[in-house]
Every structure is written in C-alpha cells, then in structure tokens.
Amino acid sequence: MTENARGVTQIVSQLAAQHLIRPTTTQGHIGDVLKDKIVYDAATTSGGSGGPLFNRNGKVIGVNFAILNDFGGSNLAVPVRYADELVK
C-alpha cells in the first residue's frame, strides 16, 4: 500500500470511528471505459458521489458521480486523471 493510500485509510478509519461516515465496499464489473467516464455495476448508494472507485489492486481509478437506477444498476465515475488535476 502506498503512503497516500495509508493516509486515506487512516482518515476514513477516524471518520468512521466518530460515526461521521459509514464506508461500504462492494464488488462489481466495469462495463465500459469512455474518455470522460467509467461505467460500472458495483452496488452504490445515494450520497456516494465523490467516493472512490478502486481497481482490484486498491488503486483509485475513478470518482463516483452518478447512479443510473433505471439502467440495469449502472453507475458512473469520472476517471481519476480528471480529479487528480483538481487537487493539485
């Protein structure tokens, strides 16, 4: 695990211990990778926008931004390369 990932894990753990968040982890499949979005089917709840989309190695590959309830449970994430530019 990278130093950055350890830092994020510690922050999430502290927020969860204070009952400020209730993180969940689900599994799913990536249905499509487009230039500006990733379509995936992992269970996501309302209010999950801004949450990370991880690959199987624990690397953040996207940021959740929409749930398409009426479209086979598909969800959308912005590829992390766009979010990375915003936090620099």
Short mmCIF file of C-alpha atoms in Angstrom, two decimals:
data_model
loop_
_atom_site.label_atom_id
_atom_site.label_comp_id
_atom_site.label_asym_id
_atom_site.label_seq_id
_atom_site.Cartn_x
_atom_site.Cartn_y
_atom_site.Cartn_z
CA MET A 1 0.00 0.00 0.00
CA THR A 2 1.34 3.42 -0.91
CA GLU A 3 1.89 6.15 1.67
CA ASN A 4 -1.01 8.11 0.21
CA ALA A 5 -3.33 5.08 0.45
CA ARG A 6 -2.33 4.55 4.09
CA GLY A 7 -3.14 8.20 4.83
CA VAL A 8 -6.56 7.92 3.22
CA THR A 9 -7.23 4.68 5.12
CA GLN A 10 -6.35 6.36 8.42
CA ILE A 11 -8.62 9.34 7.70
CA VAL A 12 -11.53 7.08 6.71
CA SER A 13 -11.00 4.97 9.83
CA GLN A 14 -11.05 8.06 12.07
CA LEU A 15 -14.23 9.41 10.44
CA ALA A 16 -15.91 6.01 10.76
CA ALA A 17 -14.89 5.73 14.44
CA GLN A 18 -16.59 9.09 15.06
CA HIS A 19 -19.72 7.81 13.26
CA LEU A 20 -19.38 10.62 10.69
CA ILE A 21 -19.32 8.19 7.75
CA ARG A 22 -20.28 4.59 7.16
CA PRO A 23 -17.97 3.33 4.44
CA THR A 24 -19.01 0.34 2.38
CA THR A 25 -17.08 -1.79 -0.04
CA THR A 26 -18.77 -3.67 -2.86
CA GLN A 27 -17.61 -5.61 -5.86
CA GLY A 28 -18.65 -5.16 -9.44
CA HIS A 29 -17.55 -5.10 -13.03
CA ILE A 30 -16.50 -2.30 -15.31
CA GLY A 31 -18.85 -2.27 -18.28
CA ASP A 32 -17.18 0.43 -20.33
CA VAL A 33 -14.34 2.93 -20.14
CA LEU A 34 -15.01 6.07 -22.14
CA LYS A 35 -12.86 9.17 -22.44
CA ASP A 36 -14.80 11.06 -19.77
CA LYS A 37 -16.47 8.33 -17.71
CA ILE A 38 -16.26 4.78 -16.40
CA VAL A 39 -19.47 2.71 -16.38
CA TYR A 40 -19.59 0.04 -13.66
CA ASP A 41 -22.14 -2.09 -11.83
CA ALA A 42 -20.90 -2.27 -8.24
CA ALA A 43 -23.61 -1.52 -5.70
CA THR A 44 -23.53 2.19 -4.89
CA THR A 45 -25.88 4.14 -2.66
CA SER A 46 -27.36 7.60 -2.94
CA GLY A 47 -24.92 10.08 -1.49
CA GLY A 48 -21.95 8.12 -2.82
CA SER A 49 -20.89 10.86 -5.19
CA GLY A 50 -17.29 11.79 -4.59
CA GLY A 51 -16.45 8.33 -3.32
CA PRO A 52 -13.57 6.38 -4.85
CA LEU A 53 -13.79 3.63 -7.45
CA PHE A 54 -10.94 1.18 -6.85
CA ASN A 55 -9.37 -1.38 -9.15
CA ARG A 56 -8.59 -4.88 -7.88
CA ASN A 57 -5.20 -3.69 -6.57
CA GLY A 58 -6.72 -0.99 -4.37
CA LYS A 59 -5.70 1.87 -6.65
CA VAL A 60 -8.27 4.65 -7.12
CA ILE A 61 -9.26 4.73 -10.78
CA GLY A 62 -12.32 6.96 -10.62
CA VAL A 63 -14.60 9.19 -8.58
CA ASN A 64 -18.30 8.28 -8.38
CA PHE A 65 -20.69 10.87 -9.76
CA ALA A 66 -23.99 9.20 -10.74
CA ILE A 67 -26.22 6.19 -10.19
CA LEU A 68 -28.42 5.08 -13.09
CA ASN A 69 -31.14 3.17 -11.26
CA ASP A 70 -33.31 2.61 -14.31
CA PHE A 71 -30.43 1.37 -16.46
CA GLY A 72 -29.55 -2.02 -15.03
CA GLY A 73 -27.96 -0.62 -11.87
CA SER A 74 -25.15 1.01 -13.80
CA ASN A 75 -23.10 3.71 -12.13
CA LEU A 76 -20.75 6.35 -13.48
CA ALA A 77 -17.35 7.54 -12.31
CA VAL A 78 -15.06 10.26 -13.60
CA PRO A 79 -11.62 8.81 -14.41
CA VAL A 80 -9.18 9.75 -11.65
CA ARG A 81 -6.93 11.64 -14.08
CA TYR A 82 -9.55 14.42 -14.11
CA ALA A 83 -9.91 14.51 -10.33
CA ASP A 84 -6.15 14.42 -9.87
CA GLU A 85 -5.82 17.71 -11.75
CA LEU A 86 -8.34 19.37 -9.42
CA VAL A 87 -6.50 18.51 -6.20
CA LYS A 88 -3.04 19.67 -7.26
#
